[in-house]
Structure formats: C-alpha cells, structure tokens
Amino acid sequence: MSGHSKWSTIKRQKGANDAKRGAIFTRIGNQIAIAAKSGADPTINPALAMAIEKAKAANMPTTNIDRAIARVADKSAAQLHEVMYEGYGPGGVGILVECATDNLNRTYPEVKNVFNKKGGNIAETGAVAFQFTRRGSIVVKASGDEAILAVLEAGAEDAEEQADGHIQVYTEARELAKVRDAIKNQGLEVSEAELTFVPNSTIEISNSEVARKVMNLMDALEELDDVVATHTNFDIADGVEVG
C-alpha cells in the first residue's frame, strides 16, 4: 500500500516502545475478551488465537490471558462493548478509533475531548469509515525480493518492503489466518497479524507542524484506556521532519 508506509513504520516503532508500559496488558486483555465473545476456544476462533499470540509476544502473563477469556462467561463482571468512533484531525485527515468499553457514557466524552483538545473534531457515524476497507494486516520480519515473492505465493493481496526491515502484507479480511499460516510455512517470521482498517487513499502531509499535530492527536487517542486501535488515512511526505 504505497503512500502509507512512513506512518506505518513510525507507528510500529512507537508500538514497540509502548510495549514497555503496563497499559498494553489492559489493551490486549480487552482485545482478547472481545474476540472470546465469538468462542473461548482459540483452536476454532482465529481472532482469539491471534489476540493470544499478540499477548504472548508482549510477555503478558498466562493468568491475565485466562482472566480476559473468562471475563466473557462471568455474568457478574461488567461486559465489554465494541464501538468505533470517527473523526477528523489537523489537515483534514480521517481517523477511526476502535474501543472496547464497559461504559459508553465514559468512553465517548473521553474520545471527543481528545479530538477537541488536539485540533480535530469527532464526526457522525459513517462520515469517515467509508474511506477505509477492512483487511488483514501481517507484518513479516524479512526483506528482499525473495521474501516478497514468498508472501505473495502464500496468498497475500499486497506486499511492500518497509524501511525498517519488515514487509507489510495485506490480505482479504476472511483470509488473514490462512495467509498468516501459509507465510509461516514458508519459513518466514510473522511479528504481527491482525484485522485492521486500511485507507482507500491517503492524504500526504508535507508540513512538519501539521504532521506533528496529527501524530500528537493519534498518540493522545492511543493513551486512552478504552482505545484498542486507531487508524488514519494520512502519511508523511519524504523529507518532512517530525522528530
């Protein structure tokens, strides 16, 4: 997916740093609990299996994983709801915010407040989502033409080598688990595999100040306890400094 690679690389690097924070366990735990709603057996629930893999990669204790799965069956526990908010950031970029919450009356004002404080605004349902497509996203720890060819042979729809030595792979949403397993069978290391929202086209930001404002907004949204994922259709033009 050309035009979205620089921001994808920055976001992945930020994620690696965020993994040092205890809050990552809460976020992954919510993802596990949401996935477990479709079945508590990871052998027949690919979404749960991938969420558990993500938890293990973050060194999340097994007791935390088991507790997140058990939360679905615990009728005395506050139940999580999936909700997605849409909005615009500086420069008119579109943003999707996926949340898992046990209190919608808490989450919406928090998300709206971040948009307002960081130069954006929350939008009505459907105003932004149509600019994105639900797809499978796989990050492969490899580089070079042979690796690109291998992931395409494994069933990937699209693959692009990134500057940080990874290959970003996209699949049809329903083919995610199948393609991930096929890539592993090719002897390649998969560092991430999840469902995501991919922009149909991107807005390139060539002004460093606007780029920093968008990144500050994205960071602030990611720091909210109920947010499990964010997606945007902006990318940073070559030569723009954002550090």
PDB file of C-alpha atoms in Angstrom:
ATOM      1  CA  MET A   1       0.000   0.000   0.000  1.00  0.00           C
ATOM      2  CA  SER A   2       2.162   2.795  -1.276  1.00  0.00           C
ATOM      3  CA  GLY A   3       1.873   6.228   0.297  1.00  0.00           C
ATOM      4  CA  HIS A   4       1.146   4.908   3.797  1.00  0.00           C
ATOM      5  CA  SER A   5       4.476   3.296   4.588  1.00  0.00           C
ATOM      6  CA  LYS A   6       6.267   6.068   6.505  1.00  0.00           C
ATOM      7  CA  TRP A   7       3.490   6.495   9.048  1.00  0.00           C
ATOM      8  CA  SER A   8       3.121   2.694   9.330  1.00  0.00           C
ATOM      9  CA  THR A   9       6.816   2.404  10.191  1.00  0.00           C
ATOM     10  CA  ILE A  10       6.618   5.186  12.790  1.00  0.00           C
ATOM     11  CA  LYS A  11       3.526   3.631  14.346  1.00  0.00           C
ATOM     12  CA  ARG A  12       5.184   0.212  14.547  1.00  0.00           C
ATOM     13  CA  GLN A  13       8.235   1.712  16.250  1.00  0.00           C
ATOM     14  CA  LYS A  14       6.001   3.549  18.705  1.00  0.00           C
ATOM     15  CA  GLY A  15       4.195   0.292  19.425  1.00  0.00           C
ATOM     16  CA  ALA A  16       7.472  -1.418  20.271  1.00  0.00           C
ATOM     17  CA  ASN A  17       8.204   1.324  22.807  1.00  0.00           C
ATOM     18  CA  ASP A  18       4.661   1.280  24.189  1.00  0.00           C
ATOM     19  CA  ALA A  19       5.042  -2.425  24.932  1.00  0.00           C
ATOM     20  CA  LYS A  20       7.178  -1.412  27.913  1.00  0.00           C
ATOM     21  CA  ARG A  21       4.155   0.174  29.566  1.00  0.00           C
ATOM     22  CA  GLY A  22       1.789  -1.833  31.754  1.00  0.00           C
ATOM     23  CA  ALA A  23      -1.194  -0.299  29.949  1.00  0.00           C
ATOM     24  CA  ILE A  24      -0.517  -2.567  26.976  1.00  0.00           C
ATOM     25  CA  PHE A  25      -1.768  -5.531  29.027  1.00  0.00           C
ATOM     26  CA  THR A  26      -5.103  -3.806  29.607  1.00  0.00           C
ATOM     27  CA  ARG A  27      -5.465  -3.086  25.902  1.00  0.00           C
ATOM     28  CA  ILE A  28      -4.601  -6.617  24.808  1.00  0.00           C
ATOM     29  CA  GLY A  29      -6.802  -8.039  27.555  1.00  0.00           C
ATOM     30  CA  ASN A  30      -9.737  -6.103  26.139  1.00  0.00           C
ATOM     31  CA  GLN A  31      -8.936  -7.399  22.649  1.00  0.00           C
ATOM     32  CA  ILE A  32      -8.900 -10.968  23.984  1.00  0.00           C
ATOM     33  CA  ALA A  33     -12.211 -10.508  25.788  1.00  0.00           C
ATOM     34  CA  ILE A  34     -13.854  -9.069  22.668  1.00  0.00           C
ATOM     35  CA  ALA A  35     -12.506 -11.893  20.496  1.00  0.00           C
ATOM     36  CA  ALA A  36     -13.629 -14.502  23.036  1.00  0.00           C
ATOM     37  CA  LYS A  37     -17.242 -13.423  22.542  1.00  0.00           C
ATOM     38  CA  SER A  38     -17.172 -15.499  19.350  1.00  0.00           C
ATOM     39  CA  GLY A  39     -15.934 -18.552  21.239  1.00  0.00           C
ATOM     40  CA  ALA A  40     -13.477 -19.274  24.034  1.00  0.00           C
ATOM     41  CA  ASP A  41     -11.586 -21.990  22.142  1.00  0.00           C
ATOM     42  CA  PRO A  42      -8.675 -20.480  20.174  1.00  0.00           C
ATOM     43  CA  THR A  43      -8.355 -23.622  18.043  1.00  0.00           C
ATOM     44  CA  ILE A  44     -11.651 -22.781  16.339  1.00  0.00           C
ATOM     45  CA  ASN A  45     -11.640 -18.999  16.872  1.00  0.00           C
ATOM     46  CA  PRO A  46      -8.838 -17.461  14.746  1.00  0.00           C
ATOM     47  CA  ALA A  47      -9.423 -13.956  16.115  1.00  0.00           C
ATOM     48  CA  LEU A  48      -8.919 -15.194  19.672  1.00  0.00           C
ATOM     49  CA  ALA A  49      -5.867 -17.209  18.656  1.00  0.00           C
ATOM     50  CA  MET A  50      -4.247 -14.118  17.144  1.00  0.00           C
ATOM     51  CA  ALA A  51      -5.098 -11.991  20.184  1.00  0.00           C
ATOM     52  CA  ILE A  52      -3.482 -14.595  22.436  1.00  0.00           C
ATOM     53  CA  GLU A  53      -0.400 -14.680  20.196  1.00  0.00           C
ATOM     54  CA  LYS A  54      -0.180 -10.901  20.491  1.00  0.00           C
ATOM     55  CA  ALA A  55      -0.435 -11.178  24.277  1.00  0.00           C
ATOM     56  CA  LYS A  56       2.334 -13.748  24.450  1.00  0.00           C
ATOM     57  CA  ALA A  57       4.551 -11.629  22.196  1.00  0.00           C
ATOM     58  CA  ALA A  58       4.108  -8.785  24.707  1.00  0.00           C
ATOM     59  CA  ASN A  59       5.046 -11.168  27.565  1.00  0.00           C
ATOM     60  CA  MET A  60       1.580 -10.922  29.064  1.00  0.00           C
ATOM     61  CA  PRO A  61       1.216 -13.421  31.955  1.00  0.00           C
ATOM     62  CA  THR A  62      -0.891 -16.501  31.237  1.00  0.00           C
ATOM     63  CA  THR A  63      -3.090 -15.696  34.232  1.00  0.00           C
ATOM     64  CA  ASN A  64      -4.004 -12.360  32.635  1.00  0.00           C
ATOM     65  CA  ILE A  65      -4.864 -14.095  29.358  1.00  0.00           C
ATOM     66  CA  ASP A  66      -7.046 -16.674  31.107  1.00  0.00           C
ATOM     67  CA  ARG A  67      -8.773 -13.942  33.117  1.00  0.00           C
ATOM     68  CA  ALA A  68      -9.595 -11.985  29.966  1.00  0.00           C
ATOM     69  CA  ILE A  69     -11.148 -15.057  28.329  1.00  0.00           C
ATOM     70  CA  ALA A  70     -13.097 -15.949  31.478  1.00  0.00           C
ATOM     71  CA  ARG A  71     -14.499 -12.425  31.659  1.00  0.00           C
ATOM     72  CA  VAL A  72     -16.915 -13.232  28.827  1.00  0.00           C
ATOM     73  CA  ALA A  73     -18.564 -16.019  30.823  1.00  0.00           C
ATOM     74  CA  ASP A  74     -18.586 -14.081  34.106  1.00  0.00           C
ATOM     75  CA  LYS A  75     -22.070 -12.585  34.276  1.00  0.00           C
ATOM     76  CA  SER A  76     -21.151 -10.598  37.384  1.00  0.00           C
ATOM     77  CA  ALA A  77     -18.401  -8.723  35.544  1.00  0.00           C
ATOM     78  CA  ALA A  78     -19.111  -5.589  33.549  1.00  0.00           C
ATOM     79  CA  GLN A  79     -19.415  -6.667  29.930  1.00  0.00           C
ATOM     80  CA  LEU A  80     -17.317  -5.089  27.223  1.00  0.00           C
ATOM     81  CA  HIS A  81     -18.867  -3.457  24.178  1.00  0.00           C
ATOM     82  CA  GLU A  82     -17.159  -2.848  20.852  1.00  0.00           C
ATOM     83  CA  VAL A  83     -17.605   0.648  19.486  1.00  0.00           C
ATOM     84  CA  MET A  84     -15.867   2.713  16.823  1.00  0.00           C
ATOM     85  CA  TYR A  85     -15.718   6.485  16.732  1.00  0.00           C
ATOM     86  CA  GLU A  86     -14.895   8.535  13.651  1.00  0.00           C
ATOM     87  CA  GLY A  87     -13.327  11.943  13.357  1.00  0.00           C
ATOM     88  CA  TYR A  88     -11.053  14.352  11.557  1.00  0.00           C
ATOM     89  CA  GLY A  89      -7.621  15.571  12.553  1.00  0.00           C
ATOM     90  CA  PRO A  90      -5.450  18.537  11.561  1.00  0.00           C
ATOM     91  CA  GLY A  91      -5.098  18.795   7.799  1.00  0.00           C
ATOM     92  CA  GLY A  92      -8.490  17.128   7.316  1.00  0.00           C
ATOM     93  CA  VAL A  93      -7.147  13.605   7.806  1.00  0.00           C
ATOM     94  CA  GLY A  94      -9.671  10.881   8.594  1.00  0.00           C
ATOM     95  CA  ILE A  95      -9.351   8.892  11.821  1.00  0.00           C
ATOM     96  CA  LEU A  96     -11.089   5.769  13.129  1.00  0.00           C
ATOM     97  CA  VAL A  97     -10.910   4.890  16.833  1.00  0.00           C
ATOM     98  CA  GLU A  98     -11.765   1.336  17.893  1.00  0.00           C
ATOM     99  CA  CYS A  99     -12.722   0.958  21.551  1.00  0.00           C
ATOM    100  CA  ALA A 100     -13.665  -1.776  23.987  1.00  0.00           C
ATOM    101  CA  THR A 101     -15.596  -0.373  26.922  1.00  0.00           C
ATOM    102  CA  ASP A 102     -17.840  -1.334  29.805  1.00  0.00           C
ATOM    103  CA  ASN A 103     -19.195   2.224  29.980  1.00  0.00           C
ATOM    104  CA  LEU A 104     -20.130   4.056  26.787  1.00  0.00           C
ATOM    105  CA  ASN A 105     -21.011   7.167  28.799  1.00  0.00           C
ATOM    106  CA  ARG A 106     -17.377   7.388  29.850  1.00  0.00           C
ATOM    107  CA  THR A 107     -15.654   6.496  26.596  1.00  0.00           C
ATOM    108  CA  TYR A 108     -17.383   8.836  24.137  1.00  0.00           C
ATOM    109  CA  PRO A 109     -16.678  12.039  26.109  1.00  0.00           C
ATOM    110  CA  GLU A 110     -13.038  10.999  26.582  1.00  0.00           C
ATOM    111  CA  VAL A 111     -12.533  10.409  22.855  1.00  0.00           C
ATOM    112  CA  LYS A 112     -14.379  13.604  21.923  1.00  0.00           C
ATOM    113  CA  ASN A 113     -12.328  15.628  24.401  1.00  0.00           C
ATOM    114  CA  VAL A 114      -9.041  14.408  22.888  1.00  0.00           C
ATOM    115  CA  PHE A 115     -10.190  15.322  19.382  1.00  0.00           C
ATOM    116  CA  ASN A 116     -11.192  18.799  20.545  1.00  0.00           C
ATOM    117  CA  LYS A 117      -8.001  19.442  22.518  1.00  0.00           C
ATOM    118  CA  LYS A 118      -5.686  18.263  19.751  1.00  0.00           C
ATOM    119  CA  GLY A 119      -7.110  20.262  16.856  1.00  0.00           C
ATOM    120  CA  GLY A 120      -9.585  17.744  15.483  1.00  0.00           C
ATOM    121  CA  ASN A 121     -13.280  17.031  15.762  1.00  0.00           C
ATOM    122  CA  ILE A 122     -15.378  13.931  16.231  1.00  0.00           C
ATOM    123  CA  ALA A 123     -17.728  13.079  13.361  1.00  0.00           C
ATOM    124  CA  GLU A 124     -21.021  11.289  12.874  1.00  0.00           C
ATOM    125  CA  THR A 125     -21.089   7.547  12.273  1.00  0.00           C
ATOM    126  CA  GLY A 126     -20.299   6.792   8.638  1.00  0.00           C
ATOM    127  CA  ALA A 127     -18.701  10.148   7.878  1.00  0.00           C
ATOM    128  CA  VAL A 128     -15.169   8.719   7.787  1.00  0.00           C
ATOM    129  CA  ALA A 129     -15.424   4.916   7.775  1.00  0.00           C
ATOM    130  CA  PHE A 130     -16.291   4.723   4.063  1.00  0.00           C
ATOM    131  CA  GLN A 131     -12.766   5.952   3.313  1.00  0.00           C
ATOM    132  CA  PHE A 132     -11.327   2.697   4.707  1.00  0.00           C
ATOM    133  CA  THR A 133     -11.565  -1.030   3.923  1.00  0.00           C
ATOM    134  CA  ARG A 134     -11.451  -3.842   6.482  1.00  0.00           C
ATOM    135  CA  ARG A 135      -8.438  -6.017   5.674  1.00  0.00           C
ATOM    136  CA  GLY A 136      -5.995  -8.421   7.237  1.00  0.00           C
ATOM    137  CA  SER A 137      -2.609  -6.949   8.123  1.00  0.00           C
ATOM    138  CA  ILE A 138       0.517  -9.061   8.554  1.00  0.00           C
ATOM    139  CA  VAL A 139       3.986  -7.770   9.360  1.00  0.00           C
ATOM    140  CA  VAL A 140       6.777 -10.123   8.300  1.00  0.00           C
ATOM    141  CA  LYS A 141      10.281  -9.785   9.707  1.00  0.00           C
ATOM    142  CA  ALA A 142      12.111 -10.103   6.391  1.00  0.00           C
ATOM    143  CA  SER A 143      13.261  -8.117   3.378  1.00  0.00           C
ATOM    144  CA  GLY A 144      14.239  -8.637  -0.235  1.00  0.00           C
ATOM    145  CA  ASP A 145      12.582  -9.798  -3.428  1.00  0.00           C
ATOM    146  CA  GLU A 146      12.586 -13.483  -2.454  1.00  0.00           C
ATOM    147  CA  ALA A 147      10.653 -12.756   0.731  1.00  0.00           C
ATOM    148  CA  ILE A 148       8.190 -10.557  -1.171  1.00  0.00           C
ATOM    149  CA  LEU A 149       7.628 -13.356  -3.673  1.00  0.00           C
ATOM    150  CA  ALA A 150       7.160 -15.874  -0.861  1.00  0.00           C
ATOM    151  CA  VAL A 151       4.403 -13.882   0.854  1.00  0.00           C
ATOM    152  CA  LEU A 152       2.621 -13.304  -2.450  1.00  0.00           C
ATOM    153  CA  GLU A 153       2.764 -17.033  -3.150  1.00  0.00           C
ATOM    154  CA  ALA A 154       1.277 -17.571   0.314  1.00  0.00           C
ATOM    155  CA  GLY A 155      -1.838 -15.687  -0.767  1.00  0.00           C
ATOM    156  CA  ALA A 156      -1.126 -12.057   0.118  1.00  0.00           C
ATOM    157  CA  GLU A 157      -3.061  -9.462  -1.879  1.00  0.00           C
ATOM    158  CA  ASP A 158      -0.385  -6.821  -1.483  1.00  0.00           C
ATOM    159  CA  ALA A 159       3.115  -6.655  -0.007  1.00  0.00           C
ATOM    160  CA  GLU A 160       5.543  -3.784   0.396  1.00  0.00           C
ATOM    161  CA  GLU A 161       9.011  -3.700   1.918  1.00  0.00           C
ATOM    162  CA  GLN A 162       9.390  -1.123   4.674  1.00  0.00           C
ATOM    163  CA  ALA A 163      12.420   0.955   5.608  1.00  0.00           C
ATOM    164  CA  ASP A 164      12.778  -0.797   8.978  1.00  0.00           C
ATOM    165  CA  GLY A 165      13.455  -4.252   7.545  1.00  0.00           C
ATOM    166  CA  HIS A 166       9.874  -5.530   7.621  1.00  0.00           C
ATOM    167  CA  ILE A 167       7.396  -6.420   4.909  1.00  0.00           C
ATOM    168  CA  GLN A 168       3.864  -5.061   5.276  1.00  0.00           C
ATOM    169  CA  VAL A 169       1.368  -7.568   3.926  1.00  0.00           C
ATOM    170  CA  TYR A 170      -2.357  -7.126   3.331  1.00  0.00           C
ATOM    171  CA  THR A 171      -4.977  -9.821   2.795  1.00  0.00           C
ATOM    172  CA  GLU A 172      -8.714 -10.110   2.458  1.00  0.00           C
ATOM    173  CA  ALA A 173     -10.142  -9.954   5.975  1.00  0.00           C
ATOM    174  CA  ARG A 174     -11.502 -13.501   5.900  1.00  0.00           C
ATOM    175  CA  GLU A 175      -8.176 -14.871   4.603  1.00  0.00           C
ATOM    176  CA  LEU A 176      -5.992 -13.426   7.380  1.00  0.00           C
ATOM    177  CA  ALA A 177      -5.411 -16.589   9.421  1.00  0.00           C
ATOM    178  CA  LYS A 178      -4.957 -18.736   6.324  1.00  0.00           C
ATOM    179  CA  VAL A 179      -2.360 -16.427   4.762  1.00  0.00           C
ATOM    180  CA  ARG A 180      -0.554 -15.932   8.080  1.00  0.00           C
ATOM    181  CA  ASP A 181      -0.154 -19.697   8.477  1.00  0.00           C
ATOM    182  CA  ALA A 182       0.971 -20.063   4.850  1.00  0.00           C
ATOM    183  CA  ILE A 183       3.632 -17.381   5.358  1.00  0.00           C
ATOM    184  CA  LYS A 184       4.895 -19.172   8.458  1.00  0.00           C
ATOM    185  CA  ASN A 185       5.025 -22.401   6.471  1.00  0.00           C
ATOM    186  CA  GLN A 186       7.336 -20.596   4.040  1.00  0.00           C
ATOM    187  CA  GLY A 187       9.810 -20.303   6.916  1.00  0.00           C
ATOM    188  CA  LEU A 188       9.249 -16.589   7.462  1.00  0.00           C
ATOM    189  CA  GLU A 189       8.762 -14.925  10.837  1.00  0.00           C
ATOM    190  CA  VAL A 190       5.436 -13.167  11.396  1.00  0.00           C
ATOM    191  CA  SER A 191       5.726 -10.422  14.014  1.00  0.00           C
ATOM    192  CA  GLU A 192       2.138  -9.126  13.770  1.00  0.00           C
ATOM    193  CA  ALA A 193      -1.147 -10.400  12.365  1.00  0.00           C
ATOM    194  CA  GLU A 194      -4.454  -8.638  12.925  1.00  0.00           C
ATOM    195  CA  LEU A 195      -7.543  -7.203  11.297  1.00  0.00           C
ATOM    196  CA  THR A 196      -7.260  -3.523  10.541  1.00  0.00           C
ATOM    197  CA  PHE A 197      -8.785  -0.689   8.531  1.00  0.00           C
ATOM    198  CA  VAL A 198      -6.709   0.317   5.509  1.00  0.00           C
ATOM    199  CA  PRO A 199      -7.290   3.715   3.847  1.00  0.00           C
ATOM    200  CA  ASN A 200      -8.571   3.573   0.277  1.00  0.00           C
ATOM    201  CA  SER A 201      -6.339   6.563  -0.465  1.00  0.00           C
ATOM    202  CA  THR A 202      -4.017   8.688   1.634  1.00  0.00           C
ATOM    203  CA  ILE A 203      -3.605  12.365   2.425  1.00  0.00           C
ATOM    204  CA  GLU A 204       0.070  13.279   2.249  1.00  0.00           C
ATOM    205  CA  ILE A 205       1.176  15.803   4.848  1.00  0.00           C
ATOM    206  CA  SER A 206       4.105  17.926   3.665  1.00  0.00           C
ATOM    207  CA  ASN A 207       4.082  20.445   6.543  1.00  0.00           C
ATOM    208  CA  SER A 208       6.086  19.277   9.563  1.00  0.00           C
ATOM    209  CA  GLU A 209       3.967  21.221  12.061  1.00  0.00           C
ATOM    210  CA  VAL A 210       0.722  19.711  10.752  1.00  0.00           C
ATOM    211  CA  ALA A 211       2.324  16.260  10.784  1.00  0.00           C
ATOM    212  CA  ARG A 212       3.358  16.702  14.426  1.00  0.00           C
ATOM    213  CA  LYS A 213      -0.155  17.840  15.355  1.00  0.00           C
ATOM    214  CA  VAL A 214      -1.693  14.760  13.727  1.00  0.00           C
ATOM    215  CA  MET A 215       0.795  12.481  15.476  1.00  0.00           C
ATOM    216  CA  ASN A 216       0.101  14.180  18.821  1.00  0.00           C
ATOM    217  CA  LEU A 217      -3.613  13.567  18.312  1.00  0.00           C
ATOM    218  CA  MET A 218      -3.020   9.916  17.433  1.00  0.00           C
ATOM    219  CA  ASP A 219      -0.757   9.475  20.477  1.00  0.00           C
ATOM    220  CA  ALA A 220      -3.341  11.046  22.788  1.00  0.00           C
ATOM    221  CA  LEU A 221      -6.078   8.762  21.460  1.00  0.00           C
ATOM    222  CA  GLU A 222      -3.849   5.711  21.884  1.00  0.00           C
ATOM    223  CA  GLU A 223      -3.253   6.633  25.526  1.00  0.00           C
ATOM    224  CA  LEU A 224      -6.948   6.339  26.420  1.00  0.00           C
ATOM    225  CA  ASP A 225      -7.616   3.162  28.406  1.00  0.00           C
ATOM    226  CA  ASP A 226     -10.615   2.102  26.305  1.00  0.00           C
ATOM    227  CA  VAL A 227      -8.919   2.508  22.911  1.00  0.00           C
ATOM    228  CA  VAL A 228      -7.714  -0.746  21.348  1.00  0.00           C
ATOM    229  CA  ALA A 229      -6.704   0.536  17.896  1.00  0.00           C
ATOM    230  CA  THR A 230      -6.563   3.686  15.799  1.00  0.00           C
ATOM    231  CA  HIS A 231      -6.457   4.095  12.027  1.00  0.00           C
ATOM    232  CA  THR A 232      -5.797   7.103   9.821  1.00  0.00           C
ATOM    233  CA  ASN A 233      -5.511   7.931   6.135  1.00  0.00           C
ATOM    234  CA  PHE A 234      -2.554  10.303   6.364  1.00  0.00           C
ATOM    235  CA  ASP A 235       1.073   9.766   5.503  1.00  0.00           C
ATOM    236  CA  ILE A 236       4.151  11.926   5.888  1.00  0.00           C
ATOM    237  CA  ALA A 237       5.866  13.222   2.775  1.00  0.00           C
ATOM    238  CA  ASP A 238       9.510  12.333   2.223  1.00  0.00           C
ATOM    239  CA  GLY A 239      11.869  14.860   3.743  1.00  0.00           C
ATOM    240  CA  VAL A 240       9.408  16.058   6.390  1.00  0.00           C
ATOM    241  CA  GLU A 241      10.972  16.035   9.861  1.00  0.00           C
ATOM    242  CA  VAL A 242       8.623  15.052  12.679  1.00  0.00           C
ATOM    243  CA  GLY A 243      11.066  14.237  15.471  1.00  0.00           C
TER     244      GLY A 243
END
